[in-house]
Amino acid sequence: MQNMLGPKCKELEGEIKSLMKVWFSIIASLCYCYFISSNIPKGKLRLLSLTPVLCLFTFLPLQLSYVLPTGITAFLITWLTSFKLILFTFDLGPLSSNPPKSLPFFLSFACLPLRGITQNQNQPYPSNQTHQNHSKDNVRKEKLHFIIFPIKALLFGVLLMGLNDHKQKLNHTVIVGLYCILVYLLVDIVVGLCNIVANAALGIELELPSNEPYLSTSLQEFWGRRWNLIVTNLLRHTIYIPVRTALSRTVLGPQWASVPGVMASFVVSGIMHELLFYYVTRAAPTWEVTCFFVLHGGCVVVEFCVMKWLGVGHKGMLHWAISGPVTVVFVVATAVWLFFPPLLRDGADERALEEFRNLVDCIKETF
């Protein structure tokens, strides 16, 4: 059967084998973290024990060549898992708990984009009414997730096939606009699929990956409470809170220490996106993506300062019918200007479409 496969199918088969080797290395490394590093006192010694794993996670995506496997592995492991391990160094984050998590739970929270379950230490046992409301909210969330997820997956497939067949006929602006929708759908599908697997295998509560970011009425709302909530939560605990806490003891005080915390979060997010783009394109960084996030961080700070000066809340000064479209148009326009050009310039989009065509052809050839 293997001899009958075409060269493209053999190439795909090789990529699948490489992907399996990469993820075997990831699981083995996380088992080391669970059995060895967790027994080392928190702080510098545990960080020292985790350093080889963090270095390995930076290297592993280079063993892959296809766009989506490389990008998804780098996003999940090089970024999210590495940041969770940094929190784990100080007994913080979703990998730390008392009593310790079982190995399946530890691996799931380490590998998958799960935020973990946080609980107020001052109220270890919630009231019956709170528990009932929480359970109803979870049931509603799970039903919503299972309804929306297949719709998004279907829409993603339709748009991808449409681009694959008609890209040459479309205007460049239309193509980039479709890429914005595809990125939103891809992030929600990847995170949503991981949530469904974790829920089915271990009963972990589902969390919506994004909260309708197209309904944002401000940049604070878009980045802080609607877009890619897993990354937002992780940056909040690894970058924003430590920076704000450290600077609140300076002349800035606790009132304004959040400003450099916000900027630091956006700068780190930009650098991590540059790394992800490097894995996918294997081209030297142009720092356009970092500029995109620095620009948005600056705008969020300005927005925050203006609202604080005027004494208005998160709903802002303008009616939602105006502020909503302005926010979305600003995000899309700046993405077209700074976020997507590095990928388009190096042909990552063309490679992804070609790989999609190869996958479809290999499935047809096999069956």
PDB file of C-alpha atoms in Angstrom, residues 65-339:
ATOM      1  CA  SER A  65       7.419  21.571   8.210  1.00  0.00           C
ATOM      2  CA  TYR A  66       3.656  21.826   7.538  1.00  0.00           C
ATOM      3  CA  VAL A  67       2.099  25.191   8.424  1.00  0.00           C
ATOM      4  CA  LEU A  68      -0.815  24.134  10.641  1.00  0.00           C
ATOM      5  CA  PRO A  69       0.924  21.342  12.633  1.00  0.00           C
ATOM      6  CA  THR A  70       3.906  23.640  13.201  1.00  0.00           C
ATOM      7  CA  GLY A  71       1.831  26.663  14.184  1.00  0.00           C
ATOM      8  CA  ILE A  72      -0.552  24.760  16.467  1.00  0.00           C
ATOM      9  CA  THR A  73       2.249  22.837  18.209  1.00  0.00           C
ATOM     10  CA  ALA A  74       4.244  26.036  18.724  1.00  0.00           C
ATOM     11  CA  PHE A  75       1.167  27.858  20.061  1.00  0.00           C
ATOM     12  CA  LEU A  76       0.167  25.094  22.474  1.00  0.00           C
ATOM     13  CA  ILE A  77       3.609  24.016  23.672  1.00  0.00           C
ATOM     14  CA  THR A  78       6.258  26.679  23.029  1.00  0.00           C
ATOM     15  CA  TRP A  79       3.954  29.431  24.256  1.00  0.00           C
ATOM     16  CA  LEU A  80       1.143  28.187  26.495  1.00  0.00           C
ATOM     17  CA  THR A  81       2.801  25.168  28.113  1.00  0.00           C
ATOM     18  CA  SER A  82       6.097  27.002  28.649  1.00  0.00           C
ATOM     19  CA  PHE A  83       4.314  29.884  30.379  1.00  0.00           C
ATOM     20  CA  LYS A  84       2.371  27.419  32.554  1.00  0.00           C
ATOM     21  CA  LEU A  85       5.649  25.759  33.536  1.00  0.00           C
ATOM     22  CA  ILE A  86       7.079  29.158  34.483  1.00  0.00           C
ATOM     23  CA  LEU A  87       4.104  29.664  36.805  1.00  0.00           C
ATOM     24  CA  PHE A  88       4.571  26.082  38.047  1.00  0.00           C
ATOM     25  CA  THR A  89       8.103  27.069  39.080  1.00  0.00           C
ATOM     26  CA  PHE A  90       6.559  29.220  41.839  1.00  0.00           C
ATOM     27  CA  ASP A  91       3.634  26.866  42.635  1.00  0.00           C
ATOM     28  CA  LEU A  92       1.231  29.059  40.679  1.00  0.00           C
ATOM     29  CA  GLY A  93      -1.068  28.505  37.724  1.00  0.00           C
ATOM     30  CA  PRO A  94      -3.157  25.560  36.539  1.00  0.00           C
ATOM     31  CA  LEU A  95      -0.380  22.957  37.019  1.00  0.00           C
ATOM     32  CA  SER A  96      -0.121  23.619  40.760  1.00  0.00           C
ATOM     33  CA  SER A  97      -2.713  22.404  43.225  1.00  0.00           C
ATOM     34  CA  ASN A  98      -3.031  21.040  46.726  1.00  0.00           C
ATOM     35  CA  PRO A  99      -3.444  18.092  46.743  1.00  0.00           C
ATOM     36  CA  PRO A 100      -1.466  17.566  43.503  1.00  0.00           C
ATOM     37  CA  LYS A 101      -3.318  16.722  40.306  1.00  0.00           C
ATOM     38  CA  SER A 102      -3.201  13.199  38.918  1.00  0.00           C
ATOM     39  CA  LEU A 103      -0.901  12.612  35.932  1.00  0.00           C
ATOM     40  CA  PRO A 104      -3.737  12.656  33.309  1.00  0.00           C
ATOM     41  CA  PHE A 105      -5.010  15.966  34.701  1.00  0.00           C
ATOM     42  CA  PHE A 106      -1.493  17.413  34.840  1.00  0.00           C
ATOM     43  CA  LEU A 107      -0.806  16.429  31.207  1.00  0.00           C
ATOM     44  CA  SER A 108      -4.164  17.783  30.067  1.00  0.00           C
ATOM     45  CA  PHE A 109      -3.735  21.155  31.764  1.00  0.00           C
ATOM     46  CA  ALA A 110      -0.124  21.349  30.535  1.00  0.00           C
ATOM     47  CA  CYS A 111      -0.712  20.418  26.870  1.00  0.00           C
ATOM     48  CA  LEU A 112      -4.182  21.757  26.222  1.00  0.00           C
ATOM     49  CA  PRO A 113      -5.364  25.382  26.315  1.00  0.00           C
ATOM     50  CA  LEU A 114      -7.227  25.017  29.608  1.00  0.00           C
ATOM     51  CA  ARG A 115      -7.270  27.783  32.182  1.00  0.00           C
ATOM     52  CA  GLY A 116      -7.765  25.576  35.221  1.00  0.00           C
ATOM     53  CA  ILE A 117     -10.242  25.912  38.036  1.00  0.00           C
ATOM     54  CA  THR A 118      -9.702  28.850  40.338  1.00  0.00           C
ATOM     55  CA  GLN A 119     -11.439  29.100  43.675  1.00  0.00           C
ATOM     56  CA  ASN A 120     -11.648  31.818  46.257  1.00  0.00           C
ATOM     57  CA  GLN A 121      -9.507  30.753  49.188  1.00  0.00           C
ATOM     58  CA  ASN A 122     -11.694  32.702  51.600  1.00  0.00           C
ATOM     59  CA  GLN A 123     -14.715  30.648  50.544  1.00  0.00           C
ATOM     60  CA  PRO A 124     -13.564  27.039  50.045  1.00  0.00           C
ATOM     61  CA  TYR A 125     -17.104  25.710  50.191  1.00  0.00           C
ATOM     62  CA  PRO A 126     -19.560  27.661  48.035  1.00  0.00           C
ATOM     63  CA  SER A 127     -23.148  28.008  49.112  1.00  0.00           C
ATOM     64  CA  ASN A 128     -25.834  25.775  47.614  1.00  0.00           C
ATOM     65  CA  GLN A 129     -27.321  28.693  45.686  1.00  0.00           C
ATOM     66  CA  THR A 130     -23.916  29.639  44.256  1.00  0.00           C
ATOM     67  CA  HIS A 131     -23.243  26.010  43.351  1.00  0.00           C
ATOM     68  CA  GLN A 132     -26.633  25.699  41.620  1.00  0.00           C
ATOM     69  CA  ASN A 133     -26.089  28.907  39.641  1.00  0.00           C
ATOM     70  CA  HIS A 134     -22.576  27.755  38.701  1.00  0.00           C
ATOM     71  CA  SER A 135     -23.913  24.363  37.559  1.00  0.00           C
ATOM     72  CA  LYS A 136     -26.674  25.977  35.480  1.00  0.00           C
ATOM     73  CA  ASP A 137     -24.128  28.297  33.901  1.00  0.00           C
ATOM     74  CA  ASN A 138     -21.867  25.344  33.047  1.00  0.00           C
ATOM     75  CA  VAL A 139     -24.747  23.404  31.476  1.00  0.00           C
ATOM     76  CA  ARG A 140     -25.736  26.441  29.407  1.00  0.00           C
ATOM     77  CA  LYS A 141     -22.095  26.970  28.392  1.00  0.00           C
ATOM     78  CA  GLU A 142     -21.656  23.310  27.350  1.00  0.00           C
ATOM     79  CA  LYS A 143     -24.858  23.331  25.271  1.00  0.00           C
ATOM     80  CA  LEU A 144     -23.805  26.573  23.591  1.00  0.00           C
ATOM     81  CA  HIS A 145     -20.324  25.195  22.903  1.00  0.00           C
ATOM     82  CA  PHE A 146     -21.610  21.968  21.329  1.00  0.00           C
ATOM     83  CA  ILE A 147     -24.013  23.939  19.111  1.00  0.00           C
ATOM     84  CA  ILE A 148     -21.555  26.613  17.965  1.00  0.00           C
ATOM     85  CA  PHE A 149     -18.454  24.416  17.541  1.00  0.00           C
ATOM     86  CA  PRO A 150     -19.662  22.327  14.532  1.00  0.00           C
ATOM     87  CA  ILE A 151     -21.028  25.480  12.873  1.00  0.00           C
ATOM     88  CA  LYS A 152     -17.640  27.180  13.158  1.00  0.00           C
ATOM     89  CA  ALA A 153     -15.838  24.044  11.936  1.00  0.00           C
ATOM     90  CA  LEU A 154     -18.166  23.819   8.921  1.00  0.00           C
ATOM     91  CA  LEU A 155     -17.756  27.524   8.144  1.00  0.00           C
ATOM     92  CA  PHE A 156     -13.960  27.182   8.419  1.00  0.00           C
ATOM     93  CA  GLY A 157     -13.995  24.282   5.943  1.00  0.00           C
ATOM     94  CA  VAL A 158     -16.259  26.111   3.503  1.00  0.00           C
ATOM     95  CA  LEU A 159     -14.125  29.279   3.569  1.00  0.00           C
ATOM     96  CA  LEU A 160     -10.931  27.255   3.196  1.00  0.00           C
ATOM     97  CA  MET A 161     -12.311  25.376   0.186  1.00  0.00           C
ATOM     98  CA  GLY A 162     -13.598  28.635  -1.275  1.00  0.00           C
ATOM     99  CA  LEU A 163     -10.165  30.234  -0.963  1.00  0.00           C
ATOM    100  CA  ASN A 164      -8.563  27.118  -2.362  1.00  0.00           C
ATOM    101  CA  ASP A 165     -10.731  27.217  -5.482  1.00  0.00           C
ATOM    102  CA  HIS A 166     -11.247  30.930  -6.123  1.00  0.00           C
ATOM    103  CA  LYS A 167      -8.351  32.824  -4.526  1.00  0.00           C
ATOM    104  CA  GLN A 168      -6.992  34.016  -7.893  1.00  0.00           C
ATOM    105  CA  LYS A 169     -10.306  35.737  -8.639  1.00  0.00           C
ATOM    106  CA  LEU A 170     -10.592  37.592  -5.326  1.00  0.00           C
ATOM    107  CA  ASN A 171      -9.408  41.090  -4.437  1.00  0.00           C
ATOM    108  CA  HIS A 172      -6.442  41.305  -2.061  1.00  0.00           C
ATOM    109  CA  THR A 173      -8.512  43.164   0.568  1.00  0.00           C
ATOM    110  CA  VAL A 174     -11.218  40.490   0.415  1.00  0.00           C
ATOM    111  CA  ILE A 175      -8.583  37.755   0.811  1.00  0.00           C
ATOM    112  CA  VAL A 176      -7.050  39.387   3.899  1.00  0.00           C
ATOM    113  CA  GLY A 177     -10.543  39.939   5.325  1.00  0.00           C
ATOM    114  CA  LEU A 178     -11.235  36.224   4.880  1.00  0.00           C
ATOM    115  CA  TYR A 179      -7.918  35.456   6.594  1.00  0.00           C
ATOM    116  CA  CYS A 180      -9.102  37.487   9.612  1.00  0.00           C
ATOM    117  CA  ILE A 181     -12.229  35.337   9.811  1.00  0.00           C
ATOM    118  CA  LEU A 182     -10.187  32.131   9.327  1.00  0.00           C
ATOM    119  CA  VAL A 183      -7.771  33.071  12.139  1.00  0.00           C
ATOM    120  CA  TYR A 184     -10.703  33.717  14.482  1.00  0.00           C
ATOM    121  CA  LEU A 185     -12.343  30.424  13.526  1.00  0.00           C
ATOM    122  CA  LEU A 186      -9.073  28.459  13.710  1.00  0.00           C
ATOM    123  CA  VAL A 187      -8.264  29.685  17.227  1.00  0.00           C
ATOM    124  CA  ASP A 188     -11.792  28.881  18.401  1.00  0.00           C
ATOM    125  CA  ILE A 189     -11.750  25.454  16.723  1.00  0.00           C
ATOM    126  CA  VAL A 190      -8.351  24.432  18.139  1.00  0.00           C
ATOM    127  CA  VAL A 191      -9.140  25.629  21.669  1.00  0.00           C
ATOM    128  CA  GLY A 192     -12.714  24.354  21.466  1.00  0.00           C
ATOM    129  CA  LEU A 193     -11.638  20.899  20.279  1.00  0.00           C
ATOM    130  CA  CYS A 194      -9.127  20.658  23.136  1.00  0.00           C
ATOM    131  CA  ASN A 195     -11.864  21.620  25.584  1.00  0.00           C
ATOM    132  CA  ILE A 196     -14.218  18.980  24.201  1.00  0.00           C
ATOM    133  CA  VAL A 197     -11.541  16.263  24.435  1.00  0.00           C
ATOM    134  CA  ALA A 198     -10.699  17.265  28.023  1.00  0.00           C
ATOM    135  CA  ASN A 199     -14.382  17.350  28.941  1.00  0.00           C
ATOM    136  CA  ALA A 200     -15.080  13.923  27.411  1.00  0.00           C
ATOM    137  CA  ALA A 201     -11.973  12.205  28.822  1.00  0.00           C
ATOM    138  CA  LEU A 202     -11.647  13.802  32.258  1.00  0.00           C
ATOM    139  CA  GLY A 203     -14.875  15.695  32.888  1.00  0.00           C
ATOM    140  CA  ILE A 204     -13.088  19.064  32.924  1.00  0.00           C
ATOM    141  CA  GLU A 205     -15.519  21.961  32.597  1.00  0.00           C
ATOM    142  CA  LEU A 206     -15.785  23.516  29.153  1.00  0.00           C
ATOM    143  CA  GLU A 207     -14.651  27.089  28.627  1.00  0.00           C
ATOM    144  CA  LEU A 208     -15.503  29.156  25.569  1.00  0.00           C
ATOM    145  CA  PRO A 209     -12.221  30.081  23.806  1.00  0.00           C
ATOM    146  CA  SER A 210     -13.522  33.510  22.807  1.00  0.00           C
ATOM    147  CA  ASN A 211     -16.515  35.554  23.844  1.00  0.00           C
ATOM    148  CA  GLU A 212     -17.888  36.994  20.591  1.00  0.00           C
ATOM    149  CA  PRO A 213     -14.992  39.418  19.943  1.00  0.00           C
ATOM    150  CA  TYR A 214     -16.881  40.986  17.017  1.00  0.00           C
ATOM    151  CA  LEU A 215     -19.245  42.541  19.608  1.00  0.00           C
ATOM    152  CA  SER A 216     -16.459  44.458  21.371  1.00  0.00           C
ATOM    153  CA  THR A 217     -17.146  48.136  21.984  1.00  0.00           C
ATOM    154  CA  SER A 218     -13.591  49.044  23.046  1.00  0.00           C
ATOM    155  CA  LEU A 219     -10.057  47.725  22.692  1.00  0.00           C
ATOM    156  CA  GLN A 220      -9.985  47.007  26.433  1.00  0.00           C
ATOM    157  CA  GLU A 221     -13.031  44.816  26.032  1.00  0.00           C
ATOM    158  CA  PHE A 222     -11.667  43.117  22.894  1.00  0.00           C
ATOM    159  CA  TRP A 223      -8.268  42.163  24.333  1.00  0.00           C
ATOM    160  CA  GLY A 224      -9.245  41.762  27.979  1.00  0.00           C
ATOM    161  CA  ARG A 225     -12.637  40.045  27.972  1.00  0.00           C
ATOM    162  CA  ARG A 226     -13.479  38.724  24.516  1.00  0.00           C
ATOM    163  CA  TRP A 227     -10.551  37.594  22.298  1.00  0.00           C
ATOM    164  CA  ASN A 228      -8.583  34.371  22.947  1.00  0.00           C
ATOM    165  CA  LEU A 229      -9.373  34.207  26.650  1.00  0.00           C
ATOM    166  CA  ILE A 230      -6.848  31.435  27.366  1.00  0.00           C
ATOM    167  CA  VAL A 231      -3.903  33.595  26.244  1.00  0.00           C
ATOM    168  CA  THR A 232      -5.382  36.650  27.962  1.00  0.00           C
ATOM    169  CA  ASN A 233      -5.638  34.780  31.259  1.00  0.00           C
ATOM    170  CA  LEU A 234      -2.094  33.392  30.951  1.00  0.00           C
ATOM    171  CA  LEU A 235      -0.544  36.786  30.127  1.00  0.00           C
ATOM    172  CA  ARG A 236      -2.455  38.319  33.003  1.00  0.00           C
ATOM    173  CA  HIS A 237      -0.842  35.957  35.517  1.00  0.00           C
ATOM    174  CA  THR A 238       2.652  35.672  34.008  1.00  0.00           C
ATOM    175  CA  ILE A 239       3.265  39.286  32.901  1.00  0.00           C
ATOM    176  CA  TYR A 240       0.591  41.799  33.904  1.00  0.00           C
ATOM    177  CA  ILE A 241       0.149  40.959  37.599  1.00  0.00           C
ATOM    178  CA  PRO A 242       3.898  40.604  38.398  1.00  0.00           C
ATOM    179  CA  VAL A 243       4.742  43.897  36.629  1.00  0.00           C
ATOM    180  CA  ARG A 244       1.835  45.741  38.232  1.00  0.00           C
ATOM    181  CA  THR A 245       2.685  44.340  41.674  1.00  0.00           C
ATOM    182  CA  ALA A 246       6.369  45.288  41.363  1.00  0.00           C
ATOM    183  CA  LEU A 247       5.680  48.824  40.130  1.00  0.00           C
ATOM    184  CA  SER A 248       2.844  49.548  42.555  1.00  0.00           C
ATOM    185  CA  ARG A 249       5.514  50.064  45.223  1.00  0.00           C
ATOM    186  CA  THR A 250       7.184  52.827  43.153  1.00  0.00           C
ATOM    187  CA  VAL A 251       6.197  56.422  42.470  1.00  0.00           C
ATOM    188  CA  LEU A 252       3.528  55.164  40.067  1.00  0.00           C
ATOM    189  CA  GLY A 253       1.549  53.681  42.928  1.00  0.00           C
ATOM    190  CA  PRO A 254      -1.140  51.007  42.595  1.00  0.00           C
ATOM    191  CA  GLN A 255      -3.395  53.381  40.625  1.00  0.00           C
ATOM    192  CA  TRP A 256      -1.123  53.732  37.578  1.00  0.00           C
ATOM    193  CA  ALA A 257       1.047  50.596  37.865  1.00  0.00           C
ATOM    194  CA  SER A 258      -1.393  48.772  35.579  1.00  0.00           C
ATOM    195  CA  VAL A 259      -0.276  50.944  32.614  1.00  0.00           C
ATOM    196  CA  PRO A 260       3.254  49.445  32.280  1.00  0.00           C
ATOM    197  CA  GLY A 261       1.716  46.052  33.112  1.00  0.00           C
ATOM    198  CA  VAL A 262      -0.565  46.341  30.084  1.00  0.00           C
ATOM    199  CA  MET A 263       2.277  47.482  27.815  1.00  0.00           C
ATOM    200  CA  ALA A 264       4.554  44.667  29.019  1.00  0.00           C
ATOM    201  CA  SER A 265       1.810  42.112  28.264  1.00  0.00           C
ATOM    202  CA  PHE A 266       1.379  43.400  24.719  1.00  0.00           C
ATOM    203  CA  VAL A 267       5.139  43.498  24.090  1.00  0.00           C
ATOM    204  CA  VAL A 268       5.545  39.884  25.273  1.00  0.00           C
ATOM    205  CA  SER A 269       2.551  38.848  23.162  1.00  0.00           C
ATOM    206  CA  GLY A 270       4.157  40.503  20.129  1.00  0.00           C
ATOM    207  CA  ILE A 271       7.478  38.725  20.704  1.00  0.00           C
ATOM    208  CA  MET A 272       5.750  35.357  21.094  1.00  0.00           C
ATOM    209  CA  HIS A 273       3.820  35.950  17.853  1.00  0.00           C
ATOM    210  CA  GLU A 274       7.109  36.771  16.113  1.00  0.00           C
ATOM    211  CA  LEU A 275       8.435  33.409  17.321  1.00  0.00           C
ATOM    212  CA  LEU A 276       5.320  31.594  16.087  1.00  0.00           C
ATOM    213  CA  PHE A 277       5.625  33.305  12.705  1.00  0.00           C
ATOM    214  CA  TYR A 278       9.284  32.297  12.518  1.00  0.00           C
ATOM    215  CA  TYR A 279       8.386  28.647  13.064  1.00  0.00           C
ATOM    216  CA  VAL A 280       5.835  28.832  10.254  1.00  0.00           C
ATOM    217  CA  THR A 281       7.807  30.903   7.718  1.00  0.00           C
ATOM    218  CA  ARG A 282      11.430  30.157   8.770  1.00  0.00           C
ATOM    219  CA  ALA A 283      12.178  33.780   7.801  1.00  0.00           C
ATOM    220  CA  ALA A 284      13.939  36.395   9.931  1.00  0.00           C
ATOM    221  CA  PRO A 285      11.504  38.519  12.003  1.00  0.00           C
ATOM    222  CA  THR A 286      10.499  41.863  10.524  1.00  0.00           C
ATOM    223  CA  TRP A 287       8.983  43.013  13.864  1.00  0.00           C
ATOM    224  CA  GLU A 288       5.798  44.120  12.150  1.00  0.00           C
ATOM    225  CA  VAL A 289       3.778  41.801  14.386  1.00  0.00           C
ATOM    226  CA  THR A 290       5.429  43.226  17.493  1.00  0.00           C
ATOM    227  CA  CYS A 291       4.575  46.728  16.221  1.00  0.00           C
ATOM    228  CA  PHE A 292       0.955  45.587  15.822  1.00  0.00           C
ATOM    229  CA  PHE A 293       0.752  44.557  19.475  1.00  0.00           C
ATOM    230  CA  VAL A 294       2.708  47.573  20.742  1.00  0.00           C
ATOM    231  CA  LEU A 295       0.307  49.820  18.800  1.00  0.00           C
ATOM    232  CA  HIS A 296      -2.708  48.104  20.326  1.00  0.00           C
ATOM    233  CA  GLY A 297      -1.129  48.182  23.781  1.00  0.00           C
ATOM    234  CA  GLY A 298      -0.558  51.926  23.435  1.00  0.00           C
ATOM    235  CA  CYS A 299      -4.135  52.442  22.257  1.00  0.00           C
ATOM    236  CA  VAL A 300      -5.485  50.399  25.181  1.00  0.00           C
ATOM    237  CA  VAL A 301      -3.433  52.548  27.585  1.00  0.00           C
ATOM    238  CA  VAL A 302      -4.688  55.777  25.973  1.00  0.00           C
ATOM    239  CA  GLU A 303      -8.249  54.455  26.078  1.00  0.00           C
ATOM    240  CA  PHE A 304      -7.823  53.517  29.754  1.00  0.00           C
ATOM    241  CA  CYS A 305      -6.353  56.932  30.662  1.00  0.00           C
ATOM    242  CA  VAL A 306      -9.058  58.873  28.811  1.00  0.00           C
ATOM    243  CA  MET A 307     -11.841  56.842  30.435  1.00  0.00           C
ATOM    244  CA  LYS A 308     -10.227  57.293  33.849  1.00  0.00           C
ATOM    245  CA  TRP A 309      -9.821  61.033  33.291  1.00  0.00           C
ATOM    246  CA  LEU A 310     -13.436  61.443  32.168  1.00  0.00           C
ATOM    247  CA  GLY A 311     -14.697  59.112  34.897  1.00  0.00           C
ATOM    248  CA  VAL A 312     -16.559  56.754  32.560  1.00  0.00           C
ATOM    249  CA  GLY A 313     -16.721  52.979  32.899  1.00  0.00           C
ATOM    250  CA  HIS A 314     -15.841  50.168  30.518  1.00  0.00           C
ATOM    251  CA  LYS A 315     -18.903  50.943  28.394  1.00  0.00           C
ATOM    252  CA  GLY A 316     -17.115  54.058  27.217  1.00  0.00           C
ATOM    253  CA  MET A 317     -18.210  57.431  25.948  1.00  0.00           C
ATOM    254  CA  LEU A 318     -19.862  56.437  22.659  1.00  0.00           C
ATOM    255  CA  HIS A 319     -22.974  54.425  21.966  1.00  0.00           C
ATOM    256  CA  TRP A 320     -22.262  50.754  21.237  1.00  0.00           C
ATOM    257  CA  ALA A 321     -23.640  51.151  17.701  1.00  0.00           C
ATOM    258  CA  ILE A 322     -20.716  53.505  16.991  1.00  0.00           C
ATOM    259  CA  SER A 323     -17.942  52.192  19.242  1.00  0.00           C
ATOM    260  CA  GLY A 324     -18.521  48.565  18.189  1.00  0.00           C
ATOM    261  CA  PRO A 325     -17.907  48.970  14.434  1.00  0.00           C
ATOM    262  CA  VAL A 326     -15.066  51.445  15.083  1.00  0.00           C
ATOM    263  CA  THR A 327     -13.300  48.914  17.329  1.00  0.00           C
ATOM    264  CA  VAL A 328     -13.686  45.998  14.909  1.00  0.00           C
ATOM    265  CA  VAL A 329     -12.635  48.081  11.885  1.00  0.00           C
ATOM    266  CA  PHE A 330      -9.560  49.319  13.773  1.00  0.00           C
ATOM    267  CA  VAL A 331      -8.521  45.767  14.718  1.00  0.00           C
ATOM    268  CA  VAL A 332      -9.020  44.442  11.175  1.00  0.00           C
ATOM    269  CA  ALA A 333      -7.361  47.449   9.488  1.00  0.00           C
ATOM    270  CA  THR A 334      -4.256  47.279  11.687  1.00  0.00           C
ATOM    271  CA  ALA A 335      -4.114  43.501  11.194  1.00  0.00           C
ATOM    272  CA  VAL A 336      -4.151  44.008   7.413  1.00  0.00           C
ATOM    273  CA  TRP A 337      -1.403  46.619   7.794  1.00  0.00           C
ATOM    274  CA  LEU A 338       0.934  44.894  10.272  1.00  0.00           C
ATOM    275  CA  PHE A 339      -0.181  41.396  11.312  1.00  0.00           C
TER     276      PHE A 339
END
